[in-house]
PDB file of N, CA and C in Angstrom:
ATOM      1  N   UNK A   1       0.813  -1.191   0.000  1.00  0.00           N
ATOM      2  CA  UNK A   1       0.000   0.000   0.000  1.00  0.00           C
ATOM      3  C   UNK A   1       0.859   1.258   0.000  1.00  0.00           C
ATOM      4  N   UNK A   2       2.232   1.183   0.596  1.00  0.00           N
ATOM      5  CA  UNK A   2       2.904   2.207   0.894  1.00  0.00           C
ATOM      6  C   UNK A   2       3.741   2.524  -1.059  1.00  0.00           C
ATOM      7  N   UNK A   3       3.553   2.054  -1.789  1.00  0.00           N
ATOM      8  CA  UNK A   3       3.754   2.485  -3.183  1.00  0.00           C
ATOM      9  C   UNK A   3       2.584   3.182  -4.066  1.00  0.00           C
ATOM     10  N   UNK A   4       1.232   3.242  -3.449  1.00  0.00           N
ATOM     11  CA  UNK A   4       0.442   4.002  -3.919  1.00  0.00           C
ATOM     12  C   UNK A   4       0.515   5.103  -3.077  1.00  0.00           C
ATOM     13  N   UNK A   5       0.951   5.734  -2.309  1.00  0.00           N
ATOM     14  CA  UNK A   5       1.178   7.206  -1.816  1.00  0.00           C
ATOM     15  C   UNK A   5       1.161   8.608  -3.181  1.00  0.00           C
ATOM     16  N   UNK A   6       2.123   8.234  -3.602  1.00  0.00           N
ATOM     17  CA  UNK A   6       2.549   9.359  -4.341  1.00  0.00           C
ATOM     18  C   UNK A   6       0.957   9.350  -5.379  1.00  0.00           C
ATOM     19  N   UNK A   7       0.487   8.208  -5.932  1.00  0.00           N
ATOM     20  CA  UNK A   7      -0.480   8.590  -6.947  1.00  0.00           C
ATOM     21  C   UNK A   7      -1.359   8.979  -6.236  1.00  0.00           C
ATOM     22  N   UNK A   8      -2.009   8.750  -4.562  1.00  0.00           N
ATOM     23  CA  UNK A   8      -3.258   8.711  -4.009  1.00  0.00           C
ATOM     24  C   UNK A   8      -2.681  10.433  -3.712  1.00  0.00           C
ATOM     25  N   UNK A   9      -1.618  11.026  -3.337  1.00  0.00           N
ATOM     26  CA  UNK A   9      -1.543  12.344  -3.023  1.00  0.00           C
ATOM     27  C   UNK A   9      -1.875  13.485  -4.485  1.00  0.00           C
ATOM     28  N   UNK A  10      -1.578  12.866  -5.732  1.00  0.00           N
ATOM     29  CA  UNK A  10      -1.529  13.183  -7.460  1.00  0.00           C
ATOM     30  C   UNK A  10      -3.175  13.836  -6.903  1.00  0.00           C
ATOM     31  N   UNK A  11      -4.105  12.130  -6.872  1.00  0.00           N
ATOM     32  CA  UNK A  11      -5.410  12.742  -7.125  1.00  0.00           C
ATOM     33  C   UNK A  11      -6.130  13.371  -5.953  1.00  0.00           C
ATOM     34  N   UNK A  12      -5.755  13.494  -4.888  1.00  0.00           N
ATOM     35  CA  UNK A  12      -6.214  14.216  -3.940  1.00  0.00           C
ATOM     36  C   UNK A  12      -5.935  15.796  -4.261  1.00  0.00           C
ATOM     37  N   UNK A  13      -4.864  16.062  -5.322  1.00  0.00           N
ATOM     38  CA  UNK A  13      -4.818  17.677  -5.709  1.00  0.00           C
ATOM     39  C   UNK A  13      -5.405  17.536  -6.471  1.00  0.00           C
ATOM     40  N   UNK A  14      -5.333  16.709  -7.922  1.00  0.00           N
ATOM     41  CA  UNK A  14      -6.378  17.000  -8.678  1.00  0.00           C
ATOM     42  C   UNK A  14      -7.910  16.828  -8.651  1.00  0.00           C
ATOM     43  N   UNK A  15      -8.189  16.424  -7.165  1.00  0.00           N
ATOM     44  CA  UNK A  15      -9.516  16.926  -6.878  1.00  0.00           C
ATOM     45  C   UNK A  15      -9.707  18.241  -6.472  1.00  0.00           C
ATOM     46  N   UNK A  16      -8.978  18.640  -5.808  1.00  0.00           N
ATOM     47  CA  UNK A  16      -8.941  19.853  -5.026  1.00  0.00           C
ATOM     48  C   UNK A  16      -8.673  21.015  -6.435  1.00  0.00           C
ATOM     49  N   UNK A  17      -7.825  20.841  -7.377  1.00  0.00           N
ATOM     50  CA  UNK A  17      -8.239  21.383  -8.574  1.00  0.00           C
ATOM     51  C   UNK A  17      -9.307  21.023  -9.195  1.00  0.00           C
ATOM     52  N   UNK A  18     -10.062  20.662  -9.321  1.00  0.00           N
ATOM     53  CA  UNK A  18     -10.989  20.121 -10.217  1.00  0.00           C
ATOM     54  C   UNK A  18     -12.685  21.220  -9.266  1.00  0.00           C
ATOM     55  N   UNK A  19     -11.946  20.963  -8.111  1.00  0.00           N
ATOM     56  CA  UNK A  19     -13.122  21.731  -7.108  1.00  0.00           C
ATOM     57  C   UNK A  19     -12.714  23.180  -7.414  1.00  0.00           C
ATOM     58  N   UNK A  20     -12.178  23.345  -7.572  1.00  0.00           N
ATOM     59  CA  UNK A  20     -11.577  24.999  -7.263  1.00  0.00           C
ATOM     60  C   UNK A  20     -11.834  25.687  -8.667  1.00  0.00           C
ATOM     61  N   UNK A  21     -11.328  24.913  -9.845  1.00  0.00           N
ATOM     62  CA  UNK A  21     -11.901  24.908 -11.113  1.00  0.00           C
ATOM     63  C   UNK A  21     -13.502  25.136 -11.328  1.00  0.00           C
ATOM     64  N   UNK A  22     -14.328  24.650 -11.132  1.00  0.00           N
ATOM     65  CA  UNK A  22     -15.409  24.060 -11.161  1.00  0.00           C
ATOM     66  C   UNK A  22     -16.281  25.442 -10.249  1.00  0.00           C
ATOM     67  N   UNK A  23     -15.786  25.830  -8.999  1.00  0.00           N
ATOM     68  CA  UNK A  23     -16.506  26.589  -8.093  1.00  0.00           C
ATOM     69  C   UNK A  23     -16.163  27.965  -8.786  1.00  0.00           C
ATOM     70  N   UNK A  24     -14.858  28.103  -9.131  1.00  0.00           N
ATOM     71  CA  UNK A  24     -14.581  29.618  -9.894  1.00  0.00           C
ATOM     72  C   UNK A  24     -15.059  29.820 -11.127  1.00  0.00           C
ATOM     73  N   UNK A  25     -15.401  28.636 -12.405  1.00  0.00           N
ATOM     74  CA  UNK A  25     -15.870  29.164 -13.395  1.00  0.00           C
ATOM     75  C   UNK A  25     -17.397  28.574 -13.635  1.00  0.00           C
ATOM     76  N   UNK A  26     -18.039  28.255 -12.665  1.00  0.00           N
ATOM     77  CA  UNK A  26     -19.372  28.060 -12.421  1.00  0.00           C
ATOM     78  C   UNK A  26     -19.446  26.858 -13.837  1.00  0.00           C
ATOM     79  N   UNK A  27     -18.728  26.051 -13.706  1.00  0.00           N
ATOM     80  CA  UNK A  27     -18.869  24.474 -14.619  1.00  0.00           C
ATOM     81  C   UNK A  27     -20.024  23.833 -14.132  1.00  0.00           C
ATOM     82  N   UNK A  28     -20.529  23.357 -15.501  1.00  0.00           N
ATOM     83  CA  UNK A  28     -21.803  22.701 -15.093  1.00  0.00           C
ATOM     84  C   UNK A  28     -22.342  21.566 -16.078  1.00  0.00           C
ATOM     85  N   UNK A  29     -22.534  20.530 -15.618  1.00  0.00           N
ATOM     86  CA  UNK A  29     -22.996  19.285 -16.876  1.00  0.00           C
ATOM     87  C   UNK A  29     -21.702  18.400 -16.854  1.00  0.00           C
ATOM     88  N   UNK A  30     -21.758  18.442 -18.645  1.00  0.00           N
ATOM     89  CA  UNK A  30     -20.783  17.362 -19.041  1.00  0.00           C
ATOM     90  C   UNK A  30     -19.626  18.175 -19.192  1.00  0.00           C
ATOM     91  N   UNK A  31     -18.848  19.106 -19.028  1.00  0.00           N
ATOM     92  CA  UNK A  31     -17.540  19.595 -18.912  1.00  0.00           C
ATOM     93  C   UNK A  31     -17.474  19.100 -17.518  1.00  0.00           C
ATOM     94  N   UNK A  32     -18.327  19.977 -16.468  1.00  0.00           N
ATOM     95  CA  UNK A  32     -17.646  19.039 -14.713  1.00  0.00           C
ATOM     96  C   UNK A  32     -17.497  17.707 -14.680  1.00  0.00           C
ATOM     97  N   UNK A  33     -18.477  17.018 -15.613  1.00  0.00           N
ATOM     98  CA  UNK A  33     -17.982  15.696 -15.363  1.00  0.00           C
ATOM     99  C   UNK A  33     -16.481  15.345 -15.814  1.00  0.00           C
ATOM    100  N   UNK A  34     -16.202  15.550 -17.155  1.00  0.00           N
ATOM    101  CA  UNK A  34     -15.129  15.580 -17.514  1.00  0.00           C
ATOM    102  C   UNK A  34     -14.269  16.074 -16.451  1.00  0.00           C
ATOM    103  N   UNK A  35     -14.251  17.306 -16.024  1.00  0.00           N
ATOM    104  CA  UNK A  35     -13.300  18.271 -15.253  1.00  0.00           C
ATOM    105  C   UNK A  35     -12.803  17.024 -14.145  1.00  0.00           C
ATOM    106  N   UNK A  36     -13.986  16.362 -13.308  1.00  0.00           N
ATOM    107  CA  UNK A  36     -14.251  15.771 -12.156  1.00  0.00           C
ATOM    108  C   UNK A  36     -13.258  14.153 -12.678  1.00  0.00           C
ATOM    109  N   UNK A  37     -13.485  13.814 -14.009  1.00  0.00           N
ATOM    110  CA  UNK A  37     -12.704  12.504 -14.094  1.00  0.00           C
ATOM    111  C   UNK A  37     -11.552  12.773 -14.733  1.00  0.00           C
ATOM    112  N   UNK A  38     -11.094  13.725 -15.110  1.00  0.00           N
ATOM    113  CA  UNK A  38      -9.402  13.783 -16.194  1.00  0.00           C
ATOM    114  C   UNK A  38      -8.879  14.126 -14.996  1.00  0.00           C
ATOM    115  N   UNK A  39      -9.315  14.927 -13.890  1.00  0.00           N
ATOM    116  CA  UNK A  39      -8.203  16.057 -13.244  1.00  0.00           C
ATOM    117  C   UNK A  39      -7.893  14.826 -12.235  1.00  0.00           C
ATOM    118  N   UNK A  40      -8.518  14.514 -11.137  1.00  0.00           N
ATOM    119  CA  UNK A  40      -7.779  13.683  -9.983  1.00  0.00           C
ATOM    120  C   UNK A  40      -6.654  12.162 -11.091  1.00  0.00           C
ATOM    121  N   UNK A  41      -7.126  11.758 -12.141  1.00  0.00           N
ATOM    122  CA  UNK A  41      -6.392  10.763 -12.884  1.00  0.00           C
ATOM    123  C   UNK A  41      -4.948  11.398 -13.409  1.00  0.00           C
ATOM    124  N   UNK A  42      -5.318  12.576 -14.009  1.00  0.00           N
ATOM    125  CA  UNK A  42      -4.109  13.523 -14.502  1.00  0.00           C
ATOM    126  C   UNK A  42      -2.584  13.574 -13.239  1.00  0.00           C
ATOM    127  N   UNK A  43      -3.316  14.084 -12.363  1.00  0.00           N
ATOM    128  CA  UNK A  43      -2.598  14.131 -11.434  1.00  0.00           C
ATOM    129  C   UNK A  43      -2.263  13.177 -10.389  1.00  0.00           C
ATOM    130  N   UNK A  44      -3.079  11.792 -10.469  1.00  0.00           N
ATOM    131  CA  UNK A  44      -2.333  10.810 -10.132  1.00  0.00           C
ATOM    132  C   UNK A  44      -0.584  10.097 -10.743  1.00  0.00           C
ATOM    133  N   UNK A  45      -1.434  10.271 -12.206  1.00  0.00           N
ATOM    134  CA  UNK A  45      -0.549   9.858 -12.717  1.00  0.00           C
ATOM    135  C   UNK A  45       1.031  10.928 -12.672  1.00  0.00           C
ATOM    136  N   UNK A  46       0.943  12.017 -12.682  1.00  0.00           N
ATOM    137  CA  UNK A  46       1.801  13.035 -12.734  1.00  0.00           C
ATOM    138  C   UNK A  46       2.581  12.831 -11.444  1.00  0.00           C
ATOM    139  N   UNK A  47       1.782  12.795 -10.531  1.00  0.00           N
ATOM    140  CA  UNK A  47       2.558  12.473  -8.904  1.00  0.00           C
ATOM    141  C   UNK A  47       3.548  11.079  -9.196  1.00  0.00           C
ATOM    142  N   UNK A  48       2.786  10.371  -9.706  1.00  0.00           N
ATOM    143  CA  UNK A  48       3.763   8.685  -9.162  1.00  0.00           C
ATOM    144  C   UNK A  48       4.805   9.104 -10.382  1.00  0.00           C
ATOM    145  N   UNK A  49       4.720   9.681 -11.679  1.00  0.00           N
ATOM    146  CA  UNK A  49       5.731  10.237 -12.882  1.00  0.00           C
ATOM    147  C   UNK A  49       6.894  10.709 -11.585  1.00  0.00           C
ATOM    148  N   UNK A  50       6.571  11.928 -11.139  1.00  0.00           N
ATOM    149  CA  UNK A  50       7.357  12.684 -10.665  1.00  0.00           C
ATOM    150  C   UNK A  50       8.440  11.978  -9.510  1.00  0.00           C
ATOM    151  N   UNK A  51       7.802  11.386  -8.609  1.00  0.00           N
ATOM    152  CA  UNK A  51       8.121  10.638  -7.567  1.00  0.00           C
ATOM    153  C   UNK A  51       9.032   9.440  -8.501  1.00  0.00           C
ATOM    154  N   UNK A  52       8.885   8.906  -9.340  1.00  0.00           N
ATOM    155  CA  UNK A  52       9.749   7.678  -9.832  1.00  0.00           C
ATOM    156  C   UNK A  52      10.787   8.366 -10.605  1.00  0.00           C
ATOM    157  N   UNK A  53      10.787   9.560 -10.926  1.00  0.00           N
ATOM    158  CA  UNK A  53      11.703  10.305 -11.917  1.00  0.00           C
ATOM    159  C   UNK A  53      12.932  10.610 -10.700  1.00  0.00           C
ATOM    160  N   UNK A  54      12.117  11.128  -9.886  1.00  0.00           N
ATOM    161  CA  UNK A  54      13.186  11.447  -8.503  1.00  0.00           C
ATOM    162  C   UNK A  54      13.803  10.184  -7.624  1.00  0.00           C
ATOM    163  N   UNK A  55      13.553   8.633  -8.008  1.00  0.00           N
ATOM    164  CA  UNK A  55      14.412   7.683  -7.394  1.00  0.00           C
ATOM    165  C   UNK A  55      15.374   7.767  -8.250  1.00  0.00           C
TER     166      UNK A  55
END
C-alpha cells in the first residue's frame, strides 16, 4: 500500500483542482464531469511520474 502514496496524493490535488476549477468558473454538466474525471487521474498519474523520476 505504501507504493500508492505518491499517486493517491496526485489525485487528492487534482480533486482539489478540479473543485476549485469548477466553483470559480461556475462548470456545469458534461464539462464538470469531464473536469471531475481527467483532473484527480491527470494528477495521479503526474505524482507517481514525478516521484519515480526522482528515485
Amino acid at each position: 500500500m505504501a507504493g500508492y502514496g505518491p499517486y493517491i496524493v496526485g489525485v487528492i490535488a487534482g480533486l482539489v483542482a478540479a473543485l476549485a476549477l469548477s466553483a470559480a468558473l461556475a462548470i456545469e454538466g458534461t464539462p464538470q464531469l469531464l473536469l471531475f474525471g481527467l483532473l484527480p487521474a491527470f494528477g495521479g498519474a503526474v505524482a507517481e511520474r514525478v516521484h519515480a523520476a526522482r528515485r
